[in-house]
Amino acid sequence: MEIKGRAFRSIWMDPANLSEVKIIDERHLPHELVIERLLTVKDAATAIRDMHIRGAPLIGITAAFGMYLAGLELGDDPDYDRKLMAAADVLRETRPTAVNLSWAIEQQLLCLGRKTIGTKNTRAKRTGPEKTEALRTNALKLAEEDVEICRMIGVHGVPLIREIYEKKEDTVNILTHCNAGWLATVDYGTATSPIYQAHNAGIPIHVWVDETRPRNQGARLTAWELGQHGVPHTIVPDNTGGHLMQHGLVDLCIVGSDRTTVTGDVANKIGTYLKALAARDNGIPFYVALPGTSIDWTLKDGLKQIPIETRDPDEVRYIKGWDGEKYQRVLLTPEDSPAINYGFDITPARLVSGLITERGICEAAEHSILTLYPEFAPIA
Ligand code: MRU
């Protein structure tokens, strides 16, 4: 997508400098555009843990590049394999909810292992630098695939928006929560991909952007993205969605997902569940846009099985804002009041109208998900 007319991705490598990976440090948006250089696996882990980057698909791709950076640091270390596994563990620990993280690390380990299949002792013969080069090539491949996956989510999502427009013959009002935009993926976004593509196709759209306390990903990031692309939008406090829905001001909800069980339960940013409840009460379609890489094929019960990240309570107690020259962080609550900061909640499959994936739209139900992804069906 574009920033002030210049094409950007959320993560990239300069082919002339293979010793670093670049990201947009999202903590500074929307008021400053800061590009950060990741040079080590520690840099990558910090960027994920401290949310310089965030959003399930981007967390995964950053971890994939983190594995490459770990390889670079190891060089031709005789203990390369063991140390790389340790680096994978460090990355895996950074944020627990988004399944894309462990998926991407697995893909990197697999790309090293796979090369050995059917070939004798290839693994033993490969040098550290050769393995590192394989990790770089694979990270770039995963990033490209993520772009195409998100583009296809948009292709499949646009007809939903078009159908509402054709019936209504007026602007389609879409509510979204958190940031499931291009800043949460490599490009296009998940929930925003149908929005951008519908907007590009000339369908009049207006987006209600939930502010998404406490880190305000909606107010800071989604609003900024949509503004850069010229999509009409309005930021609303998190507790406004139900009111908007009761007054016929929302036609469709589209949110993202950090992890979706094979049965269709969705973990997404805290507060998503409440929007799904309000949508159900008001008969408004509630869709989740997600790549197949956000589906956890091993889980059947989101409430019981998806780990929910708990973050620093100070993210609730303090608020950060721009004073016209620089960011300031101020205390919002009584000094001694405790706070708790759950990062995500679970929206049960029964509240989800459908899943918009890169392979098409399906019901939030095991049989329907497996129709799109038959390779994950249990062998009978
Ligand atoms: O804590 P965050 O900002 O990483 O949470 C992000 C979300 O919950 C997104 O909605 C989700 O990752 C989908 S991103 C395409």
CSV table of C-alpha atoms and ligand atoms in Angstrom, one decimal:
chain,number,residue,atom,x,y,z
A,1,MET,CA,0.0,0.0,0.0
A,2,GLU,CA,1.0,3.6,-0.2
A,3,ILE,CA,2.3,6.2,2.3
A,4,LYS,CA,2.0,9.7,0.9
A,5,GLY,CA,1.9,8.2,-2.6
A,6,ARG,CA,5.0,6.0,-2.1
A,7,ALA,CA,4.6,2.2,-2.2
A,8,PHE,CA,5.5,0.5,1.1
A,9,ARG,CA,5.3,-2.8,2.7
A,10,SER,CA,5.4,-3.4,6.5
A,11,ILE,CA,8.6,-5.5,6.3
A,12,TRP,CA,11.3,-5.8,3.6
A,13,MET,CA,14.9,-6.4,2.7
A,14,ASP,CA,17.1,-4.2,0.6
A,15,PRO,CA,18.7,-6.7,-1.9
A,16,ALA,CA,21.9,-4.6,-1.7
A,17,ASN,CA,22.2,-5.2,2.0
A,18,LEU,CA,21.5,-8.7,3.2
A,19,SER,CA,22.6,-8.1,6.7
A,20,GLU,CA,19.5,-6.3,7.8
A,21,VAL,CA,15.7,-6.5,7.7
A,22,LYS,CA,13.6,-3.3,7.7
A,23,ILE,CA,10.3,-2.7,9.4
A,24,ILE,CA,8.0,0.2,10.1
A,25,ASP,CA,8.2,0.7,13.8
A,26,GLU,CA,4.4,1.0,14.4
A,27,ARG,CA,4.7,2.4,17.9
A,28,HIS,CA,5.4,5.8,16.3
A,29,LEU,CA,2.4,5.9,14.0
A,30,PRO,CA,0.4,7.9,13.0
A,31,HIS,CA,2.5,10.9,13.9
A,32,GLU,CA,6.0,9.7,12.9
A,33,LEU,CA,7.2,7.3,10.2
A,34,VAL,CA,10.1,5.5,11.8
A,35,ILE,CA,11.9,2.7,9.8
A,36,GLU,CA,13.7,0.3,12.1
A,37,ARG,CA,16.6,-2.0,11.1
A,38,LEU,CA,16.6,-5.5,12.5
A,39,LEU,CA,20.1,-6.9,12.7
A,40,THR,CA,19.9,-9.8,15.1
A,41,VAL,CA,17.4,-12.4,16.2
A,42,LYS,CA,17.2,-10.4,19.5
A,43,ASP,CA,16.1,-7.3,17.5
A,44,ALA,CA,13.4,-9.4,15.8
A,45,ALA,CA,12.2,-10.9,19.1
A,46,THR,CA,12.1,-7.5,20.7
A,47,ALA,CA,10.2,-6.0,17.7
A,48,ILE,CA,7.5,-8.7,18.1
A,49,ARG,CA,7.3,-8.7,21.9
A,50,ASP,CA,7.3,-5.0,22.3
A,51,MET,CA,5.0,-4.5,19.4
A,52,HIS,CA,7.1,-2.5,17.0
A,53,ILE,CA,5.3,-4.7,14.6
A,54,ARG,CA,2.1,-6.6,15.4
A,55,GLY,CA,-0.8,-8.4,13.8
A,56,ALA,CA,-0.8,-12.2,13.4
A,57,PRO,CA,0.5,-12.5,9.8
A,58,LEU,CA,3.2,-9.9,10.3
A,59,ILE,CA,4.3,-11.4,13.6
A,60,GLY,CA,4.8,-14.7,11.6
A,61,ILE,CA,6.8,-13.2,8.8
A,62,THR,CA,9.0,-11.2,11.2
A,63,ALA,CA,9.8,-14.4,13.0
A,64,ALA,CA,10.7,-16.0,9.7
A,65,PHE,CA,13.2,-13.2,9.1
A,66,GLY,CA,14.3,-13.5,12.7
A,67,MET,CA,15.3,-17.0,12.0
A,68,TYR,CA,17.4,-15.7,9.0
A,69,LEU,CA,19.0,-13.1,11.3
A,70,ALA,CA,19.8,-15.9,13.8
A,71,GLY,CA,21.5,-17.8,11.0
A,72,LEU,CA,23.5,-14.8,10.0
A,73,GLU,CA,24.8,-14.4,13.5
A,74,LEU,CA,25.7,-18.1,13.7
A,75,GLY,CA,27.8,-18.0,10.5
A,76,ASP,CA,29.6,-21.3,10.3
A,77,ASP,CA,29.2,-22.2,14.0
A,78,PRO,CA,29.8,-25.9,14.5
A,79,ASP,CA,26.8,-25.9,16.8
A,80,TYR,CA,24.6,-24.2,14.2
A,81,ASP,CA,21.6,-26.5,14.4
A,82,ARG,CA,21.3,-26.5,18.1
A,83,LYS,CA,21.7,-22.8,18.4
A,84,LEU,CA,19.2,-22.1,15.6
A,85,MET,CA,16.7,-24.2,17.6
A,86,ALA,CA,17.3,-22.1,20.6
A,87,ALA,CA,16.7,-19.0,18.6
A,88,ALA,CA,13.4,-20.5,17.4
A,89,ASP,CA,12.4,-21.0,21.0
A,90,VAL,CA,13.2,-17.4,21.9
A,91,LEU,CA,11.1,-16.2,19.0
A,92,ARG,CA,8.2,-18.6,19.8
A,93,GLU,CA,8.0,-17.2,23.3
A,94,THR,CA,7.5,-13.6,22.3
A,95,ARG,CA,3.7,-13.6,21.8
A,96,PRO,CA,1.5,-16.6,22.6
A,97,THR,CA,-1.8,-16.0,20.8
A,98,ALA,CA,-1.1,-15.6,17.1
A,99,VAL,CA,-0.6,-19.1,15.7
A,100,ASN,CA,1.2,-17.6,12.6
A,101,LEU,CA,4.3,-17.2,14.8
A,102,SER,CA,4.9,-20.9,15.4
A,103,TRP,CA,3.7,-21.7,11.9
A,104,ALA,CA,6.3,-19.4,10.3
A,105,ILE,CA,9.1,-20.8,12.6
A,106,GLU,CA,8.0,-24.3,11.6
A,107,GLN,CA,8.2,-23.3,7.9
A,108,GLN,CA,11.7,-22.1,8.4
A,109,LEU,CA,12.8,-25.3,10.2
A,110,LEU,CA,11.1,-27.3,7.5
A,111,CYS,CA,12.9,-25.5,4.7
A,112,LEU,CA,16.2,-26.7,6.2
A,113,GLY,CA,15.0,-30.2,6.8
A,114,ARG,CA,13.1,-30.7,3.5
A,115,LYS,CA,16.2,-30.2,1.4
A,116,THR,CA,17.5,-33.4,2.9
A,117,ILE,CA,14.6,-35.6,1.9
A,118,GLY,CA,15.7,-38.2,-0.6
A,119,THR,CA,19.3,-37.0,-0.6
A,120,LYS,CA,22.0,-38.7,1.3
A,121,ASN,CA,23.7,-36.7,4.0
A,122,THR,CA,22.9,-33.4,2.4
A,123,ARG,CA,22.2,-31.9,5.8
A,124,ALA,CA,25.6,-32.8,7.1
A,125,LYS,CA,27.3,-31.3,4.1
A,126,ARG,CA,25.5,-28.0,4.1
A,127,THR,CA,27.5,-25.2,5.7
A,128,GLY,CA,26.0,-22.7,8.1
A,129,PRO,CA,26.0,-19.9,5.5
A,130,GLU,CA,24.2,-22.2,3.0
A,131,LYS,CA,21.5,-22.9,5.6
A,132,THR,CA,21.2,-19.2,6.3
A,133,GLU,CA,20.8,-18.5,2.6
A,134,ALA,CA,18.0,-21.0,2.5
A,135,LEU,CA,16.3,-19.3,5.5
A,136,ARG,CA,16.5,-15.9,3.7
A,137,THR,CA,15.1,-17.3,0.5
A,138,ASN,CA,12.3,-18.9,2.4
A,139,ALA,CA,11.5,-15.9,4.5
A,140,LEU,CA,11.2,-13.8,1.3
A,141,LYS,CA,9.0,-16.5,-0.2
A,142,LEU,CA,6.7,-16.6,2.8
A,143,ALA,CA,6.4,-12.8,2.7
A,144,GLU,CA,5.4,-12.9,-1.0
A,145,GLU,CA,2.9,-15.6,-0.3
A,146,ASP,CA,1.4,-13.5,2.5
A,147,VAL,CA,0.9,-10.6,0.1
A,148,GLU,CA,-0.9,-12.9,-2.4
A,149,ILE,CA,-3.0,-14.5,0.3
A,150,CYS,CA,-4.2,-11.1,1.6
A,151,ARG,CA,-4.9,-10.0,-2.0
A,152,MET,CA,-7.1,-13.0,-2.5
A,153,ILE,CA,-8.9,-12.5,0.8
A,154,GLY,CA,-9.9,-9.1,-0.7
A,155,VAL,CA,-11.0,-10.7,-4.0
A,156,HIS,CA,-13.3,-13.1,-2.1
A,157,GLY,CA,-14.6,-10.5,0.3
A,158,VAL,CA,-15.6,-7.8,-2.3
A,159,PRO,CA,-18.8,-9.6,-3.4
A,160,LEU,CA,-20.1,-9.4,0.2
A,161,ILE,CA,-19.8,-5.6,0.1
A,162,ARG,CA,-21.0,-5.3,-3.5
A,163,GLU,CA,-24.2,-7.3,-2.6
A,164,ILE,CA,-25.0,-5.0,0.3
A,165,TYR,CA,-24.4,-1.9,-2.0
A,166,GLU,CA,-26.6,-3.3,-4.7
A,167,LYS,CA,-29.5,-3.8,-2.3
A,168,LYS,CA,-29.0,-0.6,-0.4
A,169,GLU,CA,-27.9,1.6,-3.3
A,170,ASP,CA,-26.1,3.8,-0.7
A,171,THR,CA,-22.8,3.9,1.1
A,172,VAL,CA,-21.9,0.6,2.8
A,173,ASN,CA,-21.0,1.1,6.5
A,174,ILE,CA,-18.5,-1.5,7.7
A,175,LEU,CA,-17.3,-1.8,11.3
A,176,THR,CA,-13.8,-3.1,12.1
A,177,HIS,CA,-11.9,-3.7,15.3
A,178,CYS,CA,-8.2,-3.4,16.0
A,179,ASN,CA,-5.9,-3.2,13.0
A,180,ALA,CA,-6.2,-6.1,10.6
A,181,GLY,CA,-4.9,-3.9,7.9
A,182,TRP,CA,-1.7,-3.9,5.8
A,183,LEU,CA,0.3,-2.9,8.8
A,184,ALA,CA,-0.7,-6.2,10.4
A,185,THR,CA,0.3,-8.2,7.3
A,186,VAL,CA,3.0,-7.7,4.7
A,187,ASP,CA,0.5,-5.8,2.4
A,188,TYR,CA,-3.3,-5.3,1.8
A,189,GLY,CA,-4.3,-6.6,5.3
A,190,THR,CA,-7.0,-9.2,6.0
A,191,ALA,CA,-10.1,-7.3,7.1
A,192,THR,CA,-9.1,-4.3,5.1
A,193,SER,CA,-8.3,-6.1,1.9
A,194,PRO,CA,-12.0,-6.4,0.8
A,195,ILE,CA,-12.4,-2.8,2.0
A,196,TYR,CA,-9.5,-1.5,-0.1
A,197,GLN,CA,-10.5,-3.5,-3.2
A,198,ALA,CA,-14.2,-2.5,-2.9
A,199,HIS,CA,-13.2,1.1,-2.6
A,200,ASN,CA,-10.9,0.8,-5.6
A,201,ALA,CA,-13.8,-0.7,-7.5
A,202,GLY,CA,-15.8,2.4,-6.9
A,203,ILE,CA,-18.2,1.0,-4.3
A,204,PRO,CA,-19.0,3.8,-1.8
A,205,ILE,CA,-17.8,2.7,1.6
A,206,HIS,CA,-17.5,4.2,5.1
A,207,VAL,CA,-15.6,2.4,7.9
A,208,TRP,CA,-16.4,2.7,11.6
A,209,VAL,CA,-13.0,2.2,13.2
A,210,ASP,CA,-13.1,1.0,16.8
A,211,GLU,CA,-10.3,2.8,18.7
A,212,THR,CA,-9.2,-0.5,20.3
A,213,ARG,CA,-8.1,0.2,23.8
A,214,PRO,CA,-5.6,0.0,25.4
A,215,ARG,CA,-3.0,0.2,22.5
A,216,ASN,CA,-5.4,2.0,20.2
A,217,GLN,CA,-4.5,0.0,17.1
A,218,GLY,CA,-7.8,1.1,15.4
A,219,ALA,CA,-7.5,4.8,16.3
A,220,ARG,CA,-3.8,5.0,15.4
A,221,LEU,CA,-3.2,2.5,12.7
A,222,THR,CA,-6.4,1.5,10.9
A,223,ALA,CA,-7.5,5.2,10.7
A,224,TRP,CA,-4.1,6.2,9.4
A,225,GLU,CA,-4.0,3.4,6.8
A,226,LEU,CA,-7.5,4.1,5.6
A,227,GLY,CA,-6.8,7.8,5.4
A,228,GLN,CA,-3.6,7.2,3.4
A,229,HIS,CA,-5.7,5.3,0.9
A,230,GLY,CA,-8.6,7.8,0.9
A,231,VAL,CA,-11.2,5.5,2.4
A,232,PRO,CA,-13.8,7.5,4.3
A,233,HIS,CA,-13.8,6.4,8.0
A,234,THR,CA,-14.8,7.6,11.5
A,235,ILE,CA,-13.0,6.6,14.7
A,236,VAL,CA,-15.4,5.5,17.5
A,237,PRO,CA,-14.7,4.6,21.1
A,238,ASP,CA,-14.8,0.9,21.7
A,239,ASN,CA,-18.2,1.0,23.4
A,240,THR,CA,-20.0,2.7,20.5
A,241,GLY,CA,-20.5,-0.2,18.1
A,242,GLY,CA,-23.6,-1.6,19.8
A,243,HIS,CA,-25.3,1.8,19.6
A,244,LEU,CA,-24.4,2.2,15.9
A,245,MET,CA,-25.8,-1.2,15.2
A,246,GLN,CA,-29.1,-0.5,17.0
A,247,HIS,CA,-29.5,2.6,14.8
A,248,GLY,CA,-29.0,0.9,11.5
A,249,LEU,CA,-25.6,2.5,11.0
A,250,VAL,CA,-23.6,-0.7,10.4
A,251,ASP,CA,-24.2,-3.0,7.4
A,252,LEU,CA,-21.4,-5.4,8.0
A,253,CYS,CA,-18.6,-6.2,10.5
A,254,ILE,CA,-15.3,-7.5,9.2
A,255,VAL,CA,-12.5,-8.3,11.7
A,256,GLY,CA,-9.2,-10.2,11.6
A,257,SER,CA,-8.1,-13.2,13.6
A,258,ASP,CA,-5.0,-14.2,15.5
A,259,ARG,CA,-5.9,-17.9,15.8
A,260,THR,CA,-9.0,-19.7,14.6
A,261,THR,CA,-9.7,-23.3,15.6
A,262,VAL,CA,-10.6,-25.9,13.0
A,263,THR,CA,-14.1,-25.6,14.4
A,264,GLY,CA,-14.3,-21.9,13.7
A,265,ASP,CA,-13.8,-20.3,17.1
A,266,VAL,CA,-11.9,-17.0,16.6
A,267,ALA,CA,-9.3,-15.4,18.8
A,268,ASN,CA,-8.9,-11.8,18.0
A,269,LYS,CA,-8.2,-8.5,19.7
A,270,ILE,CA,-10.0,-8.1,23.0
A,271,GLY,CA,-13.4,-6.6,22.5
A,272,THR,CA,-14.1,-8.5,19.3
A,273,TYR,CA,-16.5,-10.8,21.1
A,274,LEU,CA,-18.7,-7.9,22.3
A,275,LYS,CA,-19.0,-6.7,18.7
A,276,ALA,CA,-20.0,-10.1,17.6
A,277,LEU,CA,-22.7,-10.3,20.3
A,278,ALA,CA,-24.1,-6.9,19.3
A,279,ALA,CA,-24.0,-7.8,15.6
A,280,ARG,CA,-26.0,-11.0,16.4
A,281,ASP,CA,-28.5,-9.1,18.4
A,282,ASN,CA,-29.0,-6.7,15.6
A,283,GLY,CA,-29.0,-9.2,12.7
A,284,ILE,CA,-25.8,-7.7,11.2
A,285,PRO,CA,-23.4,-10.1,9.3
A,286,PHE,CA,-20.2,-10.6,11.3
A,287,TYR,CA,-17.3,-11.9,9.1
A,288,VAL,CA,-13.8,-12.8,10.0
A,289,ALA,CA,-11.1,-12.3,7.3
A,290,LEU,CA,-8.1,-14.6,7.8
A,291,PRO,CA,-5.4,-16.5,6.0
A,292,GLY,CA,-5.2,-20.3,6.3
A,293,THR,CA,-2.0,-19.6,8.2
A,294,SER,CA,-4.1,-18.3,11.1
A,295,ILE,CA,-6.0,-21.6,11.5
A,296,ASP,CA,-4.8,-23.9,14.2
A,297,TRP,CA,-5.6,-27.3,12.9
A,298,THR,CA,-4.8,-28.9,16.2
A,299,LEU,CA,-7.5,-27.1,18.3
A,300,LYS,CA,-11.3,-27.6,18.5
A,301,ASP,CA,-12.3,-25.5,21.4
A,302,GLY,CA,-11.1,-21.8,21.3
A,303,LEU,CA,-12.3,-20.9,24.8
A,304,LYS,CA,-10.5,-23.8,26.5
A,305,GLN,CA,-7.5,-24.2,24.2
A,306,ILE,CA,-6.3,-20.8,22.8
A,307,PRO,CA,-3.7,-19.2,25.0
A,308,ILE,CA,-4.7,-15.5,25.7
A,309,GLU,CA,-1.8,-13.1,26.0
A,310,THR,CA,-1.8,-10.9,29.1
A,311,ARG,CA,0.2,-7.8,28.7
A,312,ASP,CA,1.6,-5.1,31.1
A,313,PRO,CA,-1.2,-3.4,33.1
A,314,ASP,CA,0.6,-0.1,32.5
A,315,GLU,CA,-0.7,-0.3,28.9
A,316,VAL,CA,-4.1,0.3,30.5
A,317,ARG,CA,-3.1,2.7,33.2
A,318,TYR,CA,-1.1,5.0,31.0
A,319,ILE,CA,-2.0,6.6,27.6
A,320,LYS,CA,0.3,7.9,25.0
A,321,GLY,CA,-0.4,10.8,22.7
A,322,TRP,CA,1.1,13.5,20.5
A,323,ASP,CA,1.5,16.9,22.0
A,324,GLY,CA,2.1,18.6,18.6
A,325,GLU,CA,5.9,18.0,18.7
A,326,LYS,CA,6.5,14.7,20.4
A,327,TYR,CA,4.9,11.7,22.1
A,328,GLN,CA,4.0,12.0,25.7
A,329,ARG,CA,2.9,9.3,28.1
A,330,VAL,CA,0.6,10.2,30.9
A,331,LEU,CA,-1.1,8.4,33.8
A,332,LEU,CA,-4.8,7.9,33.2
A,333,THR,CA,-5.9,6.1,36.3
A,334,PRO,CA,-5.6,6.5,40.1
A,335,GLU,CA,-1.9,5.8,40.9
A,336,ASP,CA,-2.7,2.7,43.0
A,337,SER,CA,-5.6,1.1,41.1
A,338,PRO,CA,-4.7,-2.2,39.7
A,339,ALA,CA,-5.5,-3.0,36.1
A,340,ILE,CA,-5.5,-6.1,33.9
A,341,ASN,CA,-4.7,-6.3,30.3
A,342,TYR,CA,-6.0,-9.3,28.3
A,343,GLY,CA,-4.8,-9.0,24.7
A,344,PHE,CA,-7.4,-11.1,23.0
A,345,ASP,CA,-10.8,-12.8,23.4
A,346,ILE,CA,-12.6,-15.6,21.8
A,347,THR,CA,-15.6,-15.2,19.6
A,348,PRO,CA,-17.4,-18.6,19.4
A,349,ALA,CA,-18.1,-19.9,15.9
A,350,ARG,CA,-21.8,-19.6,16.4
A,351,LEU,CA,-21.5,-15.8,16.3
A,352,VAL,CA,-19.5,-15.8,13.1
A,353,SER,CA,-21.4,-15.4,9.9
A,354,GLY,CA,-18.5,-16.7,7.8
A,355,LEU,CA,-14.7,-16.8,7.3
A,356,ILE,CA,-13.2,-14.9,4.4
A,357,THR,CA,-10.1,-16.8,3.4
A,358,GLU,CA,-7.7,-16.7,0.4
A,359,ARG,CA,-9.5,-19.8,-0.9
A,360,GLY,CA,-13.0,-18.4,-0.6
A,361,ILE,CA,-15.7,-17.9,2.0
A,362,CYS,CA,-16.8,-20.7,4.3
A,363,GLU,CA,-18.9,-21.2,7.4
A,364,ALA,CA,-17.2,-21.1,10.7
A,365,ALA,CA,-17.6,-24.8,11.1
A,366,GLU,CA,-15.2,-27.7,10.8
A,367,HIS,CA,-16.8,-29.4,7.8
A,368,SER,CA,-16.9,-26.1,5.8
A,369,ILE,CA,-13.4,-25.1,6.7
A,370,LEU,CA,-12.1,-28.5,5.6
A,371,THR,CA,-13.9,-28.2,2.3
A,372,LEU,CA,-11.6,-25.2,1.6
A,373,TYR,CA,-8.5,-26.9,3.1
A,374,PRO,CA,-9.0,-30.6,2.4
A,375,GLU,CA,-5.3,-31.3,3.0
A,376,PHE,CA,-5.9,-30.8,6.7
A,377,ALA,CA,-8.8,-33.3,6.9
A,378,PRO,CA,-8.1,-36.2,9.3
A,379,ILE,CA,-7.2,-39.3,7.3
A,380,ALA,CA,-10.2,-41.6,7.6
B,1,MRU,O1,-2.1,-7.2,19.6
B,1,MRU,P1,-2.1,-7.1,18.1
B,1,MRU,O2,-2.1,-5.7,17.6
B,1,MRU,O3,-1.0,-7.9,17.4
B,1,MRU,O4,-3.5,-7.7,17.6
B,1,MRU,C1,-3.8,-7.7,16.3
B,1,MRU,C2,-5.2,-8.3,16.0
B,1,MRU,O5,-5.9,-8.7,16.9
B,1,MRU,C3,-5.6,-8.4,14.6
B,1,MRU,O6,-6.9,-8.2,14.5
B,1,MRU,C4,-5.2,-9.8,14.1
B,1,MRU,O7,-3.9,-10.1,14.3
B,1,MRU,C5,-5.5,-10.0,12.7
B,1,MRU,S1,-4.3,-9.1,11.7
B,1,MRU,C6,-4.4,-9.3,10.1
